PDB file of C-alpha atoms in Angstrom:
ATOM      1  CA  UNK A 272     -75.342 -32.723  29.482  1.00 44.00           C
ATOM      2  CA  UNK A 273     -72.260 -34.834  28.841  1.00 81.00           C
ATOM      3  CA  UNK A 274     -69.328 -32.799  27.650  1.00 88.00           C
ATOM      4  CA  UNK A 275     -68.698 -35.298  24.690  1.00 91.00           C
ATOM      5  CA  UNK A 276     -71.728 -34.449  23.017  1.00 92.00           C
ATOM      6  CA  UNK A 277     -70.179 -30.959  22.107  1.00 94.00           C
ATOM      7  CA  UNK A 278     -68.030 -33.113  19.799  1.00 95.00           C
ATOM      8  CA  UNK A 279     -70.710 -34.162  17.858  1.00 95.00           C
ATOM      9  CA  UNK A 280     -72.095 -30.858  17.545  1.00 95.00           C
ATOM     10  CA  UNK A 281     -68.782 -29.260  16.398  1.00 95.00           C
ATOM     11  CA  UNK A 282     -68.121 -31.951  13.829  1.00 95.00           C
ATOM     12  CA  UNK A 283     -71.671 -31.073  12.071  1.00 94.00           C
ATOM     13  CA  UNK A 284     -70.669 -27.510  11.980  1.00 93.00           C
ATOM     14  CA  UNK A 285     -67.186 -28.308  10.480  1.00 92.00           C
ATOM     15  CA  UNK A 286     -68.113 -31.216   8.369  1.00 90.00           C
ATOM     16  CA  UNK A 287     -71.238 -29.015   6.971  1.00 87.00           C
ATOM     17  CA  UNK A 288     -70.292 -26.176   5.183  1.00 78.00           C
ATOM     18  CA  UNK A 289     -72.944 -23.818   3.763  1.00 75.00           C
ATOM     19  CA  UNK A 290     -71.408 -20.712   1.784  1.00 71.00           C
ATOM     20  CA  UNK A 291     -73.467 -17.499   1.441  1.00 72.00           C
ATOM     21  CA  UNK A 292     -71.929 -14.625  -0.204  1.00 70.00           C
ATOM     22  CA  UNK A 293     -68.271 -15.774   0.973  1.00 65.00           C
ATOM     23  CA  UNK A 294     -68.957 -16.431   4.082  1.00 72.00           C
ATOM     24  CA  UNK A 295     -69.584 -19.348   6.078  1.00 73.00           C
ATOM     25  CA  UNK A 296     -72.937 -19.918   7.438  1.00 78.00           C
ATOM     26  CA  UNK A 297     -72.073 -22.242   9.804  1.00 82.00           C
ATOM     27  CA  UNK A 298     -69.193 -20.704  11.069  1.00 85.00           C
ATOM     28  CA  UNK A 299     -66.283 -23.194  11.561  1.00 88.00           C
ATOM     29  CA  UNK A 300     -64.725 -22.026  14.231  1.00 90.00           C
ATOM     30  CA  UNK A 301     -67.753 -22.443  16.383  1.00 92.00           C
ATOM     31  CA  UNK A 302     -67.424 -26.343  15.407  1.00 94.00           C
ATOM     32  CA  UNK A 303     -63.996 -26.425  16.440  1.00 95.00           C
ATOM     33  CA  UNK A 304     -64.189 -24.377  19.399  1.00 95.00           C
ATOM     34  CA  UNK A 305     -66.817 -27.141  20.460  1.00 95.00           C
ATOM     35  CA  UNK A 306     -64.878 -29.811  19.642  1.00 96.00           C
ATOM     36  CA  UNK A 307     -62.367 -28.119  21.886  1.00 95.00           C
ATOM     37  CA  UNK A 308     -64.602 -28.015  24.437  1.00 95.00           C
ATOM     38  CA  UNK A 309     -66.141 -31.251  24.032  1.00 94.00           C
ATOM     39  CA  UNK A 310     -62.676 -32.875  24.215  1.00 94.00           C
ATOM     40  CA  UNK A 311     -60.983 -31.012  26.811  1.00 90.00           C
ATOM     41  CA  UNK A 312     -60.241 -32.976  29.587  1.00 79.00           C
ATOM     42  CA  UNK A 313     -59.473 -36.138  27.129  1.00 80.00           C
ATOM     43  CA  UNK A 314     -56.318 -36.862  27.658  1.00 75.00           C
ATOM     44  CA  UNK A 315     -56.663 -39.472  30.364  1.00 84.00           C
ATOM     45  CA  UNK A 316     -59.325 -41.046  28.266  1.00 90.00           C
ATOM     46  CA  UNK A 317     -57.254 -42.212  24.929  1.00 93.00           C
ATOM     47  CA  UNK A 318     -54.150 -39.700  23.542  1.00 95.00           C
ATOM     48  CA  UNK A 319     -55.749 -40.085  20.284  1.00 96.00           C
ATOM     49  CA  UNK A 320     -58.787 -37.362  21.483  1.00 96.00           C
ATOM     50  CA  UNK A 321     -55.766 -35.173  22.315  1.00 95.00           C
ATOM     51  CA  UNK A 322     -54.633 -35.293  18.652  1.00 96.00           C
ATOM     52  CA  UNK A 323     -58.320 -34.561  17.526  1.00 96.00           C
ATOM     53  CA  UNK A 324     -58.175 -31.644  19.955  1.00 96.00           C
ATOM     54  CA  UNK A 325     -55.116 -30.494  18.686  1.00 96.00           C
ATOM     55  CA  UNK A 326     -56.375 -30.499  14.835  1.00 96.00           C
ATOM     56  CA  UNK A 327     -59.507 -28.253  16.122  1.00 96.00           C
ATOM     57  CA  UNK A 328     -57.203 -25.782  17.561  1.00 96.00           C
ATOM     58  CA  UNK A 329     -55.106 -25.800  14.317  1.00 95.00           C
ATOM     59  CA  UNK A 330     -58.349 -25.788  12.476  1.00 93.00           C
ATOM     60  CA  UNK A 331     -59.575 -22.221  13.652  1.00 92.00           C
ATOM     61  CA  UNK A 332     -57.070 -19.842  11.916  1.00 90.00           C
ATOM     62  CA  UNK A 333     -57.433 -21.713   8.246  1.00 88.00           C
ATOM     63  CA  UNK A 334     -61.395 -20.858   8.754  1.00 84.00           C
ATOM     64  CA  UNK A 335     -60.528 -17.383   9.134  1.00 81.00           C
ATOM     65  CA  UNK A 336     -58.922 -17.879   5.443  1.00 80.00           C
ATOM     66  CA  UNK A 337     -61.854 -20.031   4.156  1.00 79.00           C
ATOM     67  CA  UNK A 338     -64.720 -18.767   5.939  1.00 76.00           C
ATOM     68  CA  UNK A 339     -64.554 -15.425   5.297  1.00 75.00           C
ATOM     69  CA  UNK A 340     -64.254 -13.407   1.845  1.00 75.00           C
ATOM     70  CA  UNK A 341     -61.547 -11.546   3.233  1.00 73.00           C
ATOM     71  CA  UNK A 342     -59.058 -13.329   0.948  1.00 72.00           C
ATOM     72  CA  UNK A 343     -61.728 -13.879  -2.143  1.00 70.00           C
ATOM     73  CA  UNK A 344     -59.340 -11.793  -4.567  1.00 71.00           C
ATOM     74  CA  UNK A 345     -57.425 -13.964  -7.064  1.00 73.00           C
ATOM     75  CA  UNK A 346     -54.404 -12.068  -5.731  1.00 75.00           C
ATOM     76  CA  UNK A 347     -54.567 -14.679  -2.560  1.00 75.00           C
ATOM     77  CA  UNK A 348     -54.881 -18.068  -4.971  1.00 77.00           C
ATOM     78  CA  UNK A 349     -51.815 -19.812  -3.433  1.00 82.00           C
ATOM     79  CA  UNK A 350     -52.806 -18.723   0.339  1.00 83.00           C
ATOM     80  CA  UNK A 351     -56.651 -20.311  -0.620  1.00 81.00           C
ATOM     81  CA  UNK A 352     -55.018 -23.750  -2.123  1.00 84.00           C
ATOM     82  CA  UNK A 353     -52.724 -23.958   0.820  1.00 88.00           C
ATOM     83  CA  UNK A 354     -55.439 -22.721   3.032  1.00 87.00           C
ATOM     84  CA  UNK A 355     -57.939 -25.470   1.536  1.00 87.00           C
ATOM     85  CA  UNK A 356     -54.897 -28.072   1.489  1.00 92.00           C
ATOM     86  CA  UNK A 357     -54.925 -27.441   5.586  1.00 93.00           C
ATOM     87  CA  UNK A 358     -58.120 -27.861   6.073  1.00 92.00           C
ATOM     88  CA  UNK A 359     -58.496 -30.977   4.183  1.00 94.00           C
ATOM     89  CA  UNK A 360     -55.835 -32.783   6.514  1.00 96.00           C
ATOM     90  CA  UNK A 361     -57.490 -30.820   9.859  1.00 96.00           C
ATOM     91  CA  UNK A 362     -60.601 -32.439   9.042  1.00 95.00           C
ATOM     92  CA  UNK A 363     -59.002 -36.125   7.889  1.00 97.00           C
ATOM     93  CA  UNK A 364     -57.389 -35.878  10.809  1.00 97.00           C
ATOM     94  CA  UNK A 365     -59.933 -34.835  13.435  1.00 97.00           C
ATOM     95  CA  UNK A 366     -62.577 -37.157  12.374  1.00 97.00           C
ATOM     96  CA  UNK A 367     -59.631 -40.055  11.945  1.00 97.00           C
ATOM     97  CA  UNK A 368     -58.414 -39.566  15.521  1.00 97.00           C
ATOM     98  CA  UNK A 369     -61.991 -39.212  16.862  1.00 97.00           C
ATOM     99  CA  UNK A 370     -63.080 -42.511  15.599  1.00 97.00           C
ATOM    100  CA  UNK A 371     -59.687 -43.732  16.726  1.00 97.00           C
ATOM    101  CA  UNK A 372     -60.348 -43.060  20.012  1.00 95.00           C
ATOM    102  CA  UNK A 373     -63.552 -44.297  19.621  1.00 95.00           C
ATOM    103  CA  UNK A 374     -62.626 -47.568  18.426  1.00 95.00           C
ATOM    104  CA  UNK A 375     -59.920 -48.263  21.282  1.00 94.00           C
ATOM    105  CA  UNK A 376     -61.869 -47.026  24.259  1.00 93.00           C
ATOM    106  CA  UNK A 377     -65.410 -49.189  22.790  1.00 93.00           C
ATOM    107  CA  UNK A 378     -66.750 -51.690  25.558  1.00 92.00           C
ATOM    108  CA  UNK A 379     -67.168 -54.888  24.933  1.00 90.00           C
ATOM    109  CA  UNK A 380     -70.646 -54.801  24.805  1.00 90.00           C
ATOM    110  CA  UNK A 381     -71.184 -52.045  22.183  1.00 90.00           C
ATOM    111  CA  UNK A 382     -69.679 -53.817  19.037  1.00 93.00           C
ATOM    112  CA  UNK A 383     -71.252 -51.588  16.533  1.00 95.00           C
ATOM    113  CA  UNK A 384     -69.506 -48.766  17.700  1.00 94.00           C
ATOM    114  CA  UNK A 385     -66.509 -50.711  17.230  1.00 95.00           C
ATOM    115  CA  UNK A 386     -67.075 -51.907  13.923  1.00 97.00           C
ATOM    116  CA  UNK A 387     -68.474 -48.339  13.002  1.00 97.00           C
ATOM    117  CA  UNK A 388     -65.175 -46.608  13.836  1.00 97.00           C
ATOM    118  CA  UNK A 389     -63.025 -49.036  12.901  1.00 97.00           C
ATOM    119  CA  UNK A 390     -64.839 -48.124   9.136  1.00 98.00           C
ATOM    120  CA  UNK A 391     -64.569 -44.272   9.089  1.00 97.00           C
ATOM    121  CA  UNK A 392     -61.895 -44.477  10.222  1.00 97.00           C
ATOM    122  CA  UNK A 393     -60.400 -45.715   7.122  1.00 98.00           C
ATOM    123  CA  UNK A 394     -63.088 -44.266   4.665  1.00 97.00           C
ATOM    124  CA  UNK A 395     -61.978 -40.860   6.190  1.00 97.00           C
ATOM    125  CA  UNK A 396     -58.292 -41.433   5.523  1.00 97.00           C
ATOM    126  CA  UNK A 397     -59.919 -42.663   1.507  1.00 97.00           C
ATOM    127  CA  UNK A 398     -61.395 -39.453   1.255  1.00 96.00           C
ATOM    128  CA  UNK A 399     -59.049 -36.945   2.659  1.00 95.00           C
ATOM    129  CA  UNK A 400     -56.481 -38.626   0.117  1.00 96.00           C
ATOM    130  CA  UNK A 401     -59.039 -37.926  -2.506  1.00 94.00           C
ATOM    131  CA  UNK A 402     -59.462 -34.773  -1.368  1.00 92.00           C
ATOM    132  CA  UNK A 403     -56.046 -33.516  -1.702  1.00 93.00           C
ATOM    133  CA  UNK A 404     -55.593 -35.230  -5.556  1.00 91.00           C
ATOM    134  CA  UNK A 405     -58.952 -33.288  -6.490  1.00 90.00           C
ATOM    135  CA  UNK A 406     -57.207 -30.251  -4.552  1.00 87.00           C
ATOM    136  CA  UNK A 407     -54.274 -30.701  -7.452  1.00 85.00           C
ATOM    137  CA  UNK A 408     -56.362 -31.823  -9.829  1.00 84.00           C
ATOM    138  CA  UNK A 409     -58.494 -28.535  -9.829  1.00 77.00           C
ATOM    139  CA  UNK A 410     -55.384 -26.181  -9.875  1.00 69.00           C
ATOM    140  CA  UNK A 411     -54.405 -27.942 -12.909  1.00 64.00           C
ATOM    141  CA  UNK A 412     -57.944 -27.696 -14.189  1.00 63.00           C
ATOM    142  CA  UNK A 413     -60.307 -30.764 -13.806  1.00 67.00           C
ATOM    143  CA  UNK A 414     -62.341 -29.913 -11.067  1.00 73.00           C
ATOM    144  CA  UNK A 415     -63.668 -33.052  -9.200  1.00 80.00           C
ATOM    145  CA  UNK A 416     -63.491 -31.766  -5.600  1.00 80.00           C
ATOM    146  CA  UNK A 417     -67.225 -30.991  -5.468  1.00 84.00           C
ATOM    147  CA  UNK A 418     -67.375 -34.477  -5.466  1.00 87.00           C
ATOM    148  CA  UNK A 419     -65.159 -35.560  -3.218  1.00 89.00           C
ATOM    149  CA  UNK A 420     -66.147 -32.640  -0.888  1.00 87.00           C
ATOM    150  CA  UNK A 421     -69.783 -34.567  -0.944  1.00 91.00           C
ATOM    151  CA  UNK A 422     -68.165 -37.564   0.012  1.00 94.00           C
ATOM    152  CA  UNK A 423     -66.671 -36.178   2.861  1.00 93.00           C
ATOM    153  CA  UNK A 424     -69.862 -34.739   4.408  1.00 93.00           C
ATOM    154  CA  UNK A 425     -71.042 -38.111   4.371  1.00 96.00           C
ATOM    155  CA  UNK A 426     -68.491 -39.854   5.854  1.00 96.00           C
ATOM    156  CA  UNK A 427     -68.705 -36.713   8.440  1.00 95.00           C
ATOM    157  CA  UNK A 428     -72.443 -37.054   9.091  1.00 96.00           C
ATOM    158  CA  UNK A 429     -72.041 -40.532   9.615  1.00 97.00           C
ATOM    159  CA  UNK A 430     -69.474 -39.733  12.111  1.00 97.00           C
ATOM    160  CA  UNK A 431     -71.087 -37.737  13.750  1.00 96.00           C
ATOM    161  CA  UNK A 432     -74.227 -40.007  14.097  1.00 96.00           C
ATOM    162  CA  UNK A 433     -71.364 -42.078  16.051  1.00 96.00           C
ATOM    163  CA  UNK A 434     -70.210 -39.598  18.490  1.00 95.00           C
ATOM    164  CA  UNK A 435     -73.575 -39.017  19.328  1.00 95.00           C
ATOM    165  CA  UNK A 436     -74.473 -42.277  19.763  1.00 94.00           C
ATOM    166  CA  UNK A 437     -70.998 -42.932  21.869  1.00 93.00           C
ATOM    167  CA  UNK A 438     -72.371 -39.490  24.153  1.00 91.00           C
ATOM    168  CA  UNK A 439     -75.505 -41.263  24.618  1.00 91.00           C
ATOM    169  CA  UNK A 440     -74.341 -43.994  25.764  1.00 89.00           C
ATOM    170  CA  UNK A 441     -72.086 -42.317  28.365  1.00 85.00           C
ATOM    171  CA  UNK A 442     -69.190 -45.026  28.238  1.00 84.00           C
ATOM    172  CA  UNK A 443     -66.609 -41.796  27.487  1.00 85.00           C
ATOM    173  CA  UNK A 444     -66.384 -38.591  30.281  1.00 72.00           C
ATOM    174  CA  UNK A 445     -64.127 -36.009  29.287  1.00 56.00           C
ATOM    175  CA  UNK A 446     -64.452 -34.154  32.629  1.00 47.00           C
TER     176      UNK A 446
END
């Protein structure tokens, strides 16, 4: 099996987050430490699948803060927002530098891939932004990041419907 594929897999388990009883079902740092794997070896491909690498690693301590009910008391509020806050800009930035590399190492001949990147790639950057503003917006009590966090699985899933397609079609080898 292609070593990119693992990419795809993590991103599902980091863009798809199921909470049961404070904890995270589908552990994140699993995700990331596939996405690690998955992009290791990258660097000679495009630098920008070195930055996505880089988020996952970065990734893995905030999931011990947000993926476990360790820090559940209301005595940890400010470590959760800045926890959250982290996360939000992990994830913008892993899927953004993904689909970046995507985009700039697409042949020719796969245009959709092209034209699919080049578009979450920029609806990923819109919804990390409105991520973070429903972030503030629920500390100061209107609480619209449920939605925003559904927007952001979408644009994830859909992402990750393109680096499984990209694996498929075997045109990037992160040996």
């Amino acid at each position: 099996m292609q070593r990119f594929v693992w990419v795809a897999w993590g991103l599902l388990v980091v863009v798809v987050d199921l909470p049961l009883d404070g904890w995270d079902v589908l552990p994140d740092v699993v995700g990331y430490a596939w996405v690690i794997y998955g992009l290791t070896g990258a660097a000679g491909v495009h630098p920008a699948f070195v930055r996505a690498r880089s988020a996952a690693v970065v990734g893995i301590p905030v999931w011990a803060v947000l993926g476990t009910p360790l820090f559940a008391s209301p005595r940890y509020g400010t470590l959760l927002v800045t926890a959250l806050t982290v996360q939000v800009v992990v994830t913008t930035l892993l899927v953004h530098q993904v689909c970046t590399g995507i985009l700039a190492t697409a042949p020719a001949d796969d245009p959709d891939s092209a034209r699919w990147a080049r578009i979450l790639r920029v609806a990923t950057l819109v919804v990390g932004v409105l991520m973070l503003l429903a972030i503030v917006l629920t500390v100061g009590g209107l609480g619209l990041y449920p939605l925003t966090f559904l927007a952001s699985v979408v644009v994830g899933v859909l992402t990750v419907i393109l680096v499984q397609r990209v694996a498929r079609a075997g045109w990037i080898a992160t040996a």
